Amino acid sequence: MSSAAVIGPSRRLKWIAGLLVVLYALITLVPLLWIIATGFKTSPDSIAYPPKVFFEPSLEGYVNLFTTQTRQTAGAIAEPATWYERIVNGKGMVITGPSRFGERFMNSVIIGFGSTFLSVFLGTLSAYAFSRYRVPLKDDLMFFILSTRMMPPIAVAIPIFLMFRSLGLSDTHAGMILLYTAVNLSLAVWLLKGFIDEIPREYEEAALIDGYTRFQAFIKVVLPQAATGIASTAIFCLIFAWNEYAFAVLLTSGTAQTAPPFIPTIIGVGGRDWPAVAAGATIFLVPVMVFTIVLRKHLLRGITFGAVRK
Amino acid sequence: MDRAARTTPPRMARKIRGLSDRAIAWIFVAPTIFLLLAINIFPLIWTIRLSFTDFRANRPNAEVSWVGLRNYERILNDPEIWQTMQATAHFLFWTLSFQVLIGFALAWLINAKFRGNNFWTTVIVLPMMLSPAVVGNFWTFLYQPQIGLFNYVVAFFSGTDPTSFSMIAEVALAPWAIVIVDTWMWTPFVMLICLAGLRSIPESIYEAAECDRASKWRQFWTITVPMVLPFLMLAVLFRGIENFKMFDLVVQLTGGGPGSTTELTSINLKREAFEKWRTGYASAYAVILFVTVFGLASIYVKAMNKVKER
């Protein structure tokens, strides 16, 4: 055996390892690809036996997702004007209006971005203070911030439900933004503290000597240095708020309901409309997949609250 | 903390114009602490208070009376809750076992550094970042007898009839249905953390072992495993807490059914609090759960620190 081969894995081992990992990755990908594929199937294709891998793509699922329909009555057959009307009319149905999906999706966007902005804003301030100043009881406060994550959401939901009811915050965007901000703050503070700790404090000290105030040094020196950290923290907060289900299902019903509690309630005419469900899931999940790919370098840090850094 | 000692020297601090350091620190930290107190601690105290009453949230005007420790007594003597705890224990034990085994194996294979390992790692990580409620809901489609892809594939490889079993409707299979989906979703989490552990082992240790003619098998058990163990334990801590709180994925998959075979603690709690509206009773239940998680987690963290110190 040559000395080079002793340390690194042999070529054959590499090959077998690669094969096994790729095999696992492909199997793990099947359910996700199946969601995307089902979104482009027609209803009969989606429930065919054996399950159809090859099929003629159709936008029926997406049209059903965004519209409400009723059965066509013999008297009222209007000439279909658009491509989506043609799809619906082909099944003997007529479009009666838009569905709630667009609205629910927008709620997810508003609440997601609103809470992300707030938690990153507040999180950056306190992370900076925890990183640079002697805050009394610092370790206790940091642990307290983390421990708020250990509560099962349902357990906290009882008093929050009562509190929101008496404050008139139930089923409002403001209420959900505040709630998700509070939940995300622990993650934001812990992650951002790690990022800010890594910025050498000599930069700020130099700025202070140049006559900047502490606050100016924070804005003009620290913030630009922490930009990558802030951006990846923001994406983590956004993904959390985007995916959250337990609070959303208990505290919202109409105006502020987000997409996760809504998508499982999509029902078609005569049995569940799986292509529509899959279409909704695809629109909802694909942005997160893209974010995951963007974030891949900071992923480990984000999921462990900064406990493990590569 | 080591950095705290190096805060700005006092003479310079005095020269700084604008707010004092202490004032800035408080202004920066206060909003975070305030929000967490309002949305986490205040509700927790409220929950504890409610747990000694027979309050029902659906009858806000009814008279509320103190019942002392009766709620706690009733919970600890309720056989249904013990059954729930058993279902949770089954879920926790098997998901953690599978995730540790598969996650570690995958990390070890990826660490062989075959070509394209970064790309495939990102692919494997995808399920973990998605909305558990939306994905869980879609898995009920994959689990359908006859039309479901999962049943079809299992039947294809085992030679049984795909309609002969239903993962989510059979008492014997439902607990495994949720274990499979959770394992699919969260194995990448354990994998990522193990990978960080493997990458933290310096090559030189293996080189030294090689010089001492230690076999590969021995190297694995005396170097690789002990060095990765602290990371693995951290992964188990995170997954343990998360799965103890598990709600969204399982509620969408089985809704706790059939019967109450997959009714995990959070689902059971939701039923007591928001379907039966026994708010006082559910609050006591929430307190017990919180104390359990917190207690188990602190014991575990102590054990983890011991392993780290070795």
Coordinates of C-alpha atoms in Angstrom, one line a residue:
Chain A
M1 CA 0.0 0.0 0.0
S2 CA 1.4 3.4 -0.9
S3 CA 1.4 6.1 1.8
A4 CA -1.0 8.3 -0.2
A5 CA -3.6 5.6 -0.3
V6 CA -3.4 5.0 3.4
I7 CA -5.0 8.3 4.5
G8 CA -7.6 9.2 2.0
P9 CA -10.4 6.7 1.1
S10 CA -9.5 4.4 -1.9
R11 CA -11.0 5.1 -5.3
R12 CA -13.2 2.0 -5.0
L13 CA -14.5 3.1 -1.6
K14 CA -15.3 6.6 -3.0
W15 CA -17.1 5.1 -5.9
I16 CA -19.3 2.8 -3.6
A17 CA -19.9 5.7 -1.2
G18 CA -21.0 8.0 -4.0
L19 CA -23.3 5.4 -5.4
L20 CA -25.0 4.8 -2.1
V21 CA -25.5 8.5 -1.4
V22 CA -26.8 9.2 -4.8
L23 CA -29.2 6.3 -4.5
Y24 CA -30.5 7.7 -1.1
A25 CA -30.8 11.2 -2.6
L26 CA -32.9 9.9 -5.5
I27 CA -35.2 7.9 -3.2
T28 CA -35.6 10.9 -0.9
L29 CA -36.4 13.1 -3.9
V30 CA -39.3 10.9 -5.2
P31 CA -42.0 12.3 -2.9
L32 CA -41.1 15.9 -3.8
L33 CA -40.9 15.1 -7.6
W34 CA -44.3 13.3 -7.2
I35 CA -45.8 16.5 -5.7
I36 CA -44.6 18.5 -8.6
A37 CA -45.7 15.9 -11.2
T38 CA -49.1 15.4 -9.7
G39 CA -49.7 19.1 -10.0
F40 CA -49.5 18.8 -13.8
K41 CA -51.8 15.7 -14.0
T42 CA -55.5 15.6 -14.9
S43 CA -57.7 14.2 -12.1
P44 CA -58.1 10.7 -13.7
D45 CA -54.3 10.5 -14.3
S46 CA -53.6 11.4 -10.7
I47 CA -55.5 8.5 -9.3
A48 CA -54.7 6.0 -12.1
Y49 CA -53.5 2.5 -11.2
P50 CA -50.7 1.7 -11.6
P51 CA -49.5 5.2 -10.7
K52 CA -48.6 7.1 -13.9
V53 CA -45.0 8.2 -14.3
F54 CA -45.5 9.3 -17.9
F55 CA -48.6 11.4 -18.7
E56 CA -49.8 14.3 -20.8
P57 CA -49.1 17.4 -18.8
S58 CA -52.2 19.6 -18.0
L59 CA -52.7 22.8 -16.1
E60 CA -56.1 21.6 -14.8
G61 CA -54.8 21.3 -11.2
Y62 CA -53.5 24.9 -11.3
V63 CA -56.8 26.2 -12.8
N64 CA -58.8 24.3 -10.1
L65 CA -56.5 25.7 -7.4
F66 CA -57.2 29.3 -8.3
T67 CA -60.9 29.1 -9.2
T68 CA -64.2 28.0 -7.8
Q69 CA -66.5 26.1 -10.1
T70 CA -70.0 24.7 -10.4
R71 CA -71.5 22.2 -12.7
Q72 CA -72.5 23.6 -16.1
T73 CA -76.3 24.0 -16.6
A74 CA -77.6 23.3 -20.0
G75 CA -78.9 26.8 -20.5
A76 CA -75.9 28.8 -19.7
I77 CA -73.2 27.6 -22.1
A78 CA -71.1 30.6 -23.0
E79 CA -68.3 30.4 -25.6
P80 CA -65.0 29.8 -23.6
A81 CA -62.9 33.0 -23.9
T82 CA -59.6 32.0 -22.4
W83 CA -57.5 28.9 -22.2
Y84 CA -58.4 28.2 -18.6
E85 CA -62.1 28.5 -19.2
R86 CA -61.6 26.0 -22.0
I87 CA -60.0 23.5 -19.6
V88 CA -62.9 23.9 -17.1
N89 CA -65.7 23.8 -19.7
G90 CA -64.2 20.7 -21.1
K91 CA -65.1 18.9 -17.9
G92 CA -68.6 20.2 -17.9
M93 CA -68.0 22.9 -15.3
V94 CA -68.1 26.7 -15.3
I95 CA -65.8 29.1 -13.4
T96 CA -67.8 31.1 -10.8
G97 CA -64.9 33.1 -9.4
P98 CA -61.4 33.1 -7.9
S99 CA -60.7 30.7 -5.0
R100 CA -59.2 31.7 -1.7
F101 CA -55.8 30.3 -2.5
G102 CA -54.3 33.6 -3.8
E103 CA -55.5 35.4 -0.7
R104 CA -54.0 32.8 1.7
F105 CA -50.8 32.8 -0.2
M106 CA -50.6 36.6 0.1
N107 CA -51.3 36.2 3.9
S108 CA -48.3 33.9 4.1
V109 CA -46.2 36.5 2.2
I110 CA -47.3 39.4 4.4
I111 CA -47.0 37.6 7.7
G112 CA -43.7 35.9 6.7
F113 CA -42.0 39.1 5.5
G114 CA -43.4 41.2 8.3
S115 CA -42.3 38.9 11.1
T116 CA -38.9 38.3 9.4
F117 CA -38.2 42.0 9.2
L118 CA -39.2 42.6 12.8
S119 CA -37.3 39.7 14.3
V120 CA -34.2 40.4 12.3
F121 CA -34.4 44.1 13.2
L122 CA -34.8 43.5 17.0
G123 CA -32.5 40.5 16.8
T124 CA -29.6 42.5 15.3
L125 CA -29.9 45.1 18.0
S126 CA -29.9 42.7 20.9
A127 CA -27.3 40.4 19.4
Y128 CA -25.0 43.4 19.0
A129 CA -25.6 44.4 22.6
F130 CA -25.0 40.9 23.8
S131 CA -21.9 40.6 21.7
R132 CA -20.2 43.9 22.6
Y133 CA -21.4 45.1 25.9
R134 CA -21.4 43.9 29.5
V135 CA -25.1 43.2 29.8
P136 CA -26.0 42.2 33.3
L137 CA -27.1 38.5 33.6
K138 CA -26.0 38.0 30.0
D139 CA -25.8 34.2 30.0
D140 CA -29.1 33.9 31.9
L141 CA -30.8 36.2 29.4
M142 CA -29.4 34.3 26.4
F143 CA -30.5 31.0 27.9
F144 CA -33.9 32.4 28.7
I145 CA -34.2 33.5 25.1
L146 CA -33.4 30.0 23.9
S147 CA -35.6 28.2 26.4
T148 CA -38.7 29.9 24.9
R149 CA -38.2 27.5 22.1
M150 CA -38.7 24.4 24.2
M151 CA -42.4 25.0 24.8
P152 CA -44.8 22.9 22.7
P153 CA -46.6 25.5 20.5
I154 CA -50.0 24.1 21.6
A155 CA -49.1 24.7 25.3
V156 CA -48.4 28.4 24.7
A157 CA -51.3 28.6 22.3
I158 CA -53.9 28.4 25.1
P159 CA -53.1 31.7 26.9
I160 CA -52.1 33.4 23.6
F161 CA -55.5 32.5 22.2
L162 CA -57.1 34.1 25.3
M163 CA -54.8 37.1 25.2
F164 CA -55.4 37.7 21.4
R165 CA -59.1 37.4 22.0
S166 CA -59.2 40.1 24.6
L167 CA -56.8 42.4 22.7
G168 CA -58.7 41.9 19.4
L169 CA -55.7 40.4 17.8
S170 CA -57.2 37.0 16.9
D171 CA -57.2 36.3 13.2
T172 CA -55.3 39.5 12.3
H173 CA -52.1 40.0 10.4
A174 CA -50.6 42.2 13.2
G175 CA -51.3 39.4 15.8
M176 CA -49.6 36.7 13.7
I177 CA -46.7 39.0 12.8
L178 CA -46.1 39.7 16.5
L179 CA -46.4 36.1 17.5
Y180 CA -44.0 34.8 14.8
T181 CA -41.6 37.6 15.6
A182 CA -41.5 36.4 19.2
V183 CA -41.0 32.8 18.2
N184 CA -38.2 33.7 15.7
L185 CA -36.4 36.1 18.0
S186 CA -34.6 33.3 19.8
L187 CA -33.2 32.0 16.6
A188 CA -32.4 35.5 15.3
V189 CA -30.5 36.5 18.5
W190 CA -28.5 33.4 18.8
L191 CA -27.5 33.2 15.2
L192 CA -26.7 36.9 14.8
K193 CA -24.7 37.0 18.0
G194 CA -22.5 34.3 16.5
F195 CA -22.1 36.3 13.3
I196 CA -21.3 39.6 15.1
D197 CA -18.9 37.8 17.4
E198 CA -16.9 37.0 14.4
I199 CA -16.4 40.6 13.3
P200 CA -13.2 41.9 14.8
R201 CA -13.9 44.7 17.2
E202 CA -10.8 46.6 16.1
Y203 CA -12.8 48.0 13.1
E204 CA -15.3 49.6 15.5
E205 CA -12.6 50.9 17.8
A206 CA -10.8 52.5 14.8
A207 CA -14.1 54.2 13.9
L208 CA -14.6 55.4 17.4
I209 CA -11.1 56.9 17.4
D210 CA -12.0 58.6 14.1
G211 CA -14.8 60.4 16.0
Y212 CA -17.8 58.2 15.2
T213 CA -20.3 57.7 18.0
R214 CA -21.0 54.2 19.1
F215 CA -24.3 54.3 17.3
Q216 CA -22.6 55.5 14.1
A217 CA -20.0 52.9 14.3
F218 CA -22.7 50.2 14.7
I219 CA -24.6 51.5 11.6
K220 CA -21.6 52.3 9.4
V221 CA -19.1 49.6 10.4
V222 CA -20.8 46.6 12.0
L223 CA -24.0 46.3 9.9
P224 CA -22.2 46.2 6.5
Q225 CA -19.8 43.5 7.9
A226 CA -22.7 41.5 9.2
A227 CA -24.7 41.7 6.0
T228 CA -24.3 38.0 5.0
G229 CA -25.1 36.8 8.5
I230 CA -28.2 39.1 8.6
A231 CA -29.3 37.9 5.2
S232 CA -29.1 34.2 6.1
T233 CA -30.7 34.7 9.5
A234 CA -33.5 36.5 7.6
I235 CA -34.0 33.5 5.3
F236 CA -34.2 31.1 8.3
C237 CA -36.8 33.3 10.0
L238 CA -38.8 33.6 6.8
I239 CA -38.7 29.8 6.2
F240 CA -39.9 29.2 9.8
A241 CA -42.8 31.7 9.5
W242 CA -43.6 30.4 6.1
N243 CA -43.9 26.7 7.3
E244 CA -45.5 27.3 10.7
Y245 CA -48.8 25.5 11.1
A246 CA -49.8 24.9 14.8
F247 CA -50.3 28.6 15.7
A248 CA -51.8 29.4 12.3
V249 CA -54.4 26.7 12.5
L250 CA -55.4 27.6 16.1
L251 CA -55.4 31.4 15.9
T252 CA -56.5 32.2 12.4
S253 CA -59.6 31.1 10.5
G254 CA -60.6 33.7 7.9
T255 CA -58.8 36.9 7.2
A256 CA -55.3 36.1 8.3
Q257 CA -55.1 32.4 7.6
T258 CA -51.9 31.4 5.9
A259 CA -51.3 28.8 3.3
P260 CA -50.2 25.8 5.4
P261 CA -53.6 25.4 7.2
F262 CA -55.4 26.2 3.9
I263 CA -53.7 23.8 1.5
P264 CA -54.8 20.6 3.3
T265 CA -58.4 21.8 3.1
I266 CA -58.5 22.0 -0.6
I267 CA -61.3 19.6 -1.7
G268 CA -62.5 19.1 -5.2
V269 CA -65.9 17.9 -6.6
G270 CA -66.3 14.2 -5.7
G271 CA -63.2 13.2 -3.7
R272 CA -60.1 15.2 -3.1
D273 CA -58.7 17.1 -6.0
W274 CA -55.1 15.9 -5.7
P275 CA -53.7 17.8 -8.7
A276 CA -55.0 21.0 -7.2
V277 CA -53.6 20.1 -3.8
A278 CA -50.2 19.3 -5.4
A279 CA -50.3 22.5 -7.5
G280 CA -50.8 24.5 -4.3
A281 CA -48.1 22.6 -2.5
T282 CA -45.7 23.1 -5.5
I283 CA -46.3 26.9 -5.5
F284 CA -45.8 26.9 -1.8
L285 CA -42.7 24.6 -1.5
V286 CA -40.6 25.6 -4.5
P287 CA -39.5 29.0 -3.0
V288 CA -38.3 27.3 0.1
M289 CA -36.3 24.8 -2.0
V290 CA -34.7 27.7 -3.9
F291 CA -33.8 29.4 -0.5
T292 CA -32.4 26.1 0.8
I293 CA -30.0 25.9 -2.2
V294 CA -29.0 29.6 -1.7
L295 CA -28.4 29.0 2.0
R296 CA -26.6 25.7 1.8
K297 CA -23.3 27.1 3.3
H298 CA -25.0 28.5 6.4
L299 CA -27.6 25.7 6.7
L300 CA -25.9 23.9 9.6
R301 CA -25.5 27.0 11.6
G302 CA -29.1 27.9 11.2
I303 CA -30.6 24.6 12.2
T304 CA -28.4 24.3 15.3
F305 CA -29.0 27.9 16.5
G306 CA -25.3 28.6 15.8
A307 CA -24.2 25.8 18.1
V308 CA -22.3 24.1 15.2
R309 CA -20.4 26.2 12.7
K310 CA -18.6 24.6 9.9
Chain B
M1 CA -17.6 36.1 27.7
D2 CA -13.9 36.3 27.0
R3 CA -14.7 39.2 24.8
A4 CA -16.7 41.0 27.5
A5 CA -13.4 41.5 29.4
R6 CA -12.2 43.4 26.4
T7 CA -14.9 46.0 26.2
T8 CA -14.0 49.6 25.4
P9 CA -11.5 51.0 27.9
P10 CA -13.1 53.4 30.3
R11 CA -11.2 56.4 29.3
M12 CA -12.2 56.1 25.7
A13 CA -15.8 55.5 26.7
R14 CA -15.9 58.8 28.4
K15 CA -14.6 60.5 25.3
I16 CA -17.4 59.0 23.2
R17 CA -20.1 61.5 22.3
G18 CA -23.8 60.6 22.4
L19 CA -25.3 57.8 24.5
S20 CA -23.4 55.9 27.1
D21 CA -22.6 52.3 26.4
R22 CA -24.9 51.1 29.1
A23 CA -27.8 53.1 27.7
I24 CA -27.2 51.7 24.2
A25 CA -27.0 48.2 25.5
W26 CA -30.4 48.6 27.3
I27 CA -32.1 50.3 24.4
F28 CA -30.9 47.5 22.1
V29 CA -31.9 44.6 24.3
A30 CA -35.1 46.0 25.9
P31 CA -37.5 45.5 22.9
T32 CA -36.5 41.8 22.5
I33 CA -36.9 41.1 26.2
F34 CA -40.2 43.0 26.3
L35 CA -41.6 41.0 23.4
L36 CA -40.5 37.7 24.8
L37 CA -41.9 38.5 28.2
A38 CA -45.2 39.5 26.6
I39 CA -45.6 36.6 24.3
N40 CA -43.7 33.8 26.1
I41 CA -43.4 34.4 29.8
F42 CA -46.7 36.1 30.5
P43 CA -48.6 33.3 28.8
L44 CA -46.6 30.7 30.7
I45 CA -47.5 32.3 34.0
W46 CA -51.1 32.6 32.8
T47 CA -51.1 28.9 31.9
I48 CA -49.8 28.0 35.4
R49 CA -52.6 30.1 36.9
L50 CA -55.2 28.6 34.7
S51 CA -54.0 25.1 35.6
F52 CA -55.4 25.4 39.1
T53 CA -58.9 26.4 37.8
D54 CA -61.8 24.8 36.0
F55 CA -61.9 27.7 33.4
R56 CA -63.4 26.9 30.0
A57 CA -62.4 29.2 27.2
N58 CA -65.6 28.6 25.3
R59 CA -67.6 29.9 28.2
P60 CA -65.8 33.2 29.1
N61 CA -68.6 34.4 31.3
A62 CA -69.1 31.3 33.4
E63 CA -67.9 31.4 37.0
V64 CA -64.4 30.2 37.4
S65 CA -63.4 28.4 40.6
W66 CA -60.1 27.3 42.0
V67 CA -59.7 23.5 42.1
G68 CA -56.3 23.3 43.6
L69 CA -54.2 20.4 42.3
R70 CA -57.2 18.4 41.1
N71 CA -56.4 18.9 37.4
Y72 CA -52.9 17.5 38.0
E73 CA -54.2 14.6 39.9
R74 CA -56.7 13.7 37.2
I75 CA -54.1 13.9 34.4
L76 CA -51.6 11.7 36.2
N77 CA -54.4 9.1 36.9
D78 CA -55.8 9.2 33.4
P79 CA -55.0 6.0 31.5
E80 CA -55.7 7.7 28.2
I81 CA -52.8 10.1 28.8
W82 CA -50.5 7.3 29.6
Q83 CA -51.4 5.7 26.3
T84 CA -50.6 9.0 24.6
M85 CA -47.2 9.1 26.4
Q86 CA -46.6 5.5 25.1
A87 CA -47.4 6.5 21.5
T88 CA -45.0 9.5 21.9
A89 CA -42.3 7.3 23.4
H90 CA -42.6 4.8 20.5
F91 CA -42.4 7.7 18.0
L92 CA -39.4 9.3 19.7
F93 CA -37.5 6.0 20.1
W94 CA -37.9 4.8 16.5
T95 CA -37.5 8.2 14.8
L96 CA -34.3 9.0 16.8
S97 CA -32.9 5.5 16.2
F98 CA -33.5 5.5 12.5
Q99 CA -32.3 9.1 12.0
V100 CA -29.1 8.5 14.0
L101 CA -28.3 5.3 12.1
I102 CA -29.1 6.5 8.6
G103 CA -27.9 10.0 9.3
F104 CA -24.5 8.9 10.6
A105 CA -24.1 6.4 7.8
L106 CA -24.8 9.0 5.2
A107 CA -22.5 11.5 6.7
W108 CA -19.7 8.9 6.8
L109 CA -20.3 8.1 3.2
I110 CA -20.4 11.7 2.1
N111 CA -17.1 12.3 4.1
A112 CA -15.4 9.9 1.6
K113 CA -15.4 13.1 -0.5
F114 CA -16.5 11.5 -3.8
R115 CA -17.0 13.9 -6.7
G116 CA -20.2 16.0 -6.5
N117 CA -20.7 15.3 -2.8
N118 CA -21.7 18.9 -2.1
F119 CA -24.4 18.8 -4.7
W120 CA -25.9 15.6 -3.4
T121 CA -25.8 16.8 0.2
T122 CA -27.9 19.8 -0.8
V123 CA -30.4 17.4 -2.6
I124 CA -30.7 15.2 0.5
V125 CA -31.3 18.3 2.7
L126 CA -34.3 19.5 0.8
P127 CA -37.2 17.7 2.7
M128 CA -36.1 19.1 6.0
M129 CA -36.7 22.7 5.1
L130 CA -40.3 22.2 3.8
S131 CA -43.6 22.8 5.6
P132 CA -44.3 19.6 7.6
A133 CA -48.1 20.3 7.4
V134 CA -48.2 20.6 3.6
V135 CA -45.8 17.7 3.0
G136 CA -47.5 15.5 5.6
N137 CA -50.8 16.2 3.9
F138 CA -49.4 15.0 0.6
W139 CA -48.0 11.9 2.1
T140 CA -51.5 10.7 2.9
F141 CA -51.9 10.6 -0.9
L142 CA -48.7 8.5 -1.3
Y143 CA -50.1 6.2 1.4
Q144 CA -53.4 5.5 -0.3
P145 CA -54.1 1.9 -0.9
Q146 CA -54.5 1.3 -4.7
I147 CA -53.5 4.7 -6.0
G148 CA -50.7 5.6 -3.6
L149 CA -47.2 5.5 -4.9
F150 CA -45.8 4.2 -1.6
N151 CA -48.2 1.2 -1.5
Y152 CA -47.5 0.5 -5.2
V153 CA -43.7 0.5 -4.7
V154 CA -43.9 -1.7 -1.5
A155 CA -46.3 -4.1 -3.2
F156 CA -44.1 -4.2 -6.3
F157 CA -41.0 -5.3 -4.3
S158 CA -42.7 -7.6 -1.9
G159 CA -45.2 -9.2 -4.3
T160 CA -48.3 -8.3 -2.2
D161 CA -51.4 -6.6 -3.3
P162 CA -51.2 -2.8 -2.9
T163 CA -54.8 -2.7 -1.7
S164 CA -54.2 -5.3 1.0
F165 CA -52.8 -2.7 3.5
S166 CA -53.3 0.9 4.5
M167 CA -50.5 2.6 6.3
I168 CA -52.7 5.3 7.9
A169 CA -55.9 3.3 8.6
E170 CA -54.5 0.2 10.3
V171 CA -53.8 0.2 14.0
A172 CA -50.6 -1.9 13.5
L173 CA -49.2 0.2 10.7
A174 CA -50.1 3.8 11.6
P175 CA -47.4 4.3 14.2
W176 CA -44.9 3.2 11.5
A177 CA -46.4 5.5 8.9
I178 CA -45.5 8.6 11.0
V179 CA -42.1 7.2 11.8
I180 CA -41.3 6.7 8.1
V181 CA -42.3 10.2 7.1
D182 CA -40.5 11.8 10.1
T183 CA -37.4 9.8 9.3
W184 CA -37.6 10.8 5.6
M185 CA -37.9 14.4 6.6
W186 CA -35.3 14.8 9.4
T187 CA -32.5 12.3 8.7
P188 CA -30.7 15.1 6.8
F189 CA -30.6 17.1 10.0
V190 CA -28.7 14.4 11.9
M191 CA -26.6 13.9 8.8
L192 CA -25.5 17.5 8.5
I193 CA -24.5 17.7 12.2
C194 CA -22.6 14.3 11.9
L195 CA -20.8 15.6 8.8
A196 CA -19.6 18.7 10.7
G197 CA -18.4 16.3 13.4
L198 CA -16.5 14.1 11.0
R199 CA -15.0 17.1 9.3
S200 CA -13.7 18.4 12.6
I201 CA -11.4 15.3 13.1
P202 CA -7.9 16.2 12.2
E203 CA -6.3 14.0 9.6
S204 CA -3.2 13.7 11.7
I205 CA -4.9 11.5 14.3
Y206 CA -5.6 8.9 11.6
E207 CA -2.1 9.2 10.3
A208 CA -0.8 8.5 13.9
A209 CA -3.1 5.5 14.2
E210 CA -1.9 4.3 10.8
C211 CA 1.7 4.4 12.0
D212 CA 0.7 2.4 15.1
R213 CA -0.8 -0.2 12.7
A214 CA -4.3 0.2 14.1
S215 CA -6.9 -1.6 11.8
K216 CA -9.5 0.5 10.0
W217 CA -12.1 -1.1 12.2
R218 CA -10.3 -0.1 15.3
Q219 CA -9.7 3.4 14.0
F220 CA -13.4 3.7 13.4
W221 CA -14.4 2.7 17.0
T222 CA -11.6 4.5 18.8
I223 CA -11.3 7.7 16.8
T224 CA -14.3 8.4 14.5
V225 CA -17.1 7.4 16.9
P226 CA -15.9 9.1 20.1
M227 CA -15.0 12.3 18.1
V228 CA -18.4 12.5 16.5
L229 CA -20.3 11.5 19.6
P230 CA -20.7 15.1 21.1
F231 CA -22.1 16.2 17.7
L232 CA -24.4 13.2 17.5
M233 CA -25.7 13.9 21.0
L234 CA -26.4 17.5 20.1
A235 CA -28.4 16.3 17.1
V236 CA -30.4 13.9 19.3
L237 CA -31.1 16.7 21.7
F238 CA -32.6 19.0 19.0
R239 CA -34.6 16.2 17.4
G240 CA -35.7 14.9 20.8
I241 CA -37.2 18.3 21.8
E242 CA -38.7 18.8 18.3
N243 CA -40.3 15.4 18.2
F244 CA -41.6 15.6 21.7
K245 CA -43.5 18.7 20.5
M246 CA -44.5 17.1 17.2
F247 CA -47.8 18.3 16.0
D248 CA -48.1 19.6 12.4
L249 CA -46.8 16.6 10.5
V250 CA -48.6 13.9 12.4
V251 CA -51.9 15.8 12.7
Q252 CA -51.9 16.1 8.9
L253 CA -50.9 12.5 8.3
T254 CA -53.1 10.5 10.7
G255 CA -54.9 13.1 12.8
G256 CA -54.0 10.9 15.8
G257 CA -55.9 8.0 14.4
P258 CA -56.9 5.3 13.8
G259 CA -58.6 5.5 17.2
S260 CA -55.9 7.1 19.3
T261 CA -52.9 4.9 18.1
T262 CA -50.9 7.9 16.9
E263 CA -52.3 10.5 19.2
L264 CA -49.0 12.1 20.4
T265 CA -49.0 14.4 23.4
S266 CA -49.4 17.7 21.4
I267 CA -52.3 16.3 19.5
N268 CA -54.0 15.1 22.6
L269 CA -53.4 18.4 24.2
K270 CA -54.9 20.2 21.3
R271 CA -58.0 18.0 21.6
E272 CA -58.4 18.8 25.3
A273 CA -57.8 22.5 24.9
F274 CA -59.5 23.4 21.6
E275 CA -62.0 20.7 21.0
K276 CA -63.2 19.7 24.4
W277 CA -62.4 23.2 25.7
R278 CA -61.3 22.0 29.1
T279 CA -58.9 25.0 29.3
G280 CA -57.9 24.5 33.0
Y281 CA -57.3 20.8 32.6
A282 CA -55.3 21.4 29.4
S283 CA -53.2 24.1 31.0
A284 CA -52.2 21.7 33.8
Y285 CA -51.3 19.2 31.0
A286 CA -49.2 21.8 29.2
V287 CA -47.4 22.6 32.4
I288 CA -46.6 18.9 33.0
L289 CA -45.3 18.6 29.4
F290 CA -43.1 21.7 29.7
V291 CA -41.6 20.5 33.0
T292 CA -41.0 17.1 31.4
V293 CA -39.2 18.5 28.4
F294 CA -37.2 21.0 30.4
G295 CA -36.3 18.4 33.0
L296 CA -35.2 15.7 30.5
A297 CA -33.4 18.3 28.4
S298 CA -31.3 19.6 31.4
I299 CA -30.4 16.1 32.5
Y300 CA -29.4 15.3 28.9
V301 CA -27.3 18.5 28.6
K302 CA -25.5 17.6 31.7
A303 CA -24.7 14.1 30.3
M304 CA -23.7 15.7 27.0
N305 CA -21.2 18.1 28.7
K306 CA -19.6 15.1 30.5
V307 CA -19.1 13.4 27.2
K308 CA -17.6 16.6 25.7
E309 CA -15.2 16.9 28.6
R310 CA -13.8 13.4 28.2

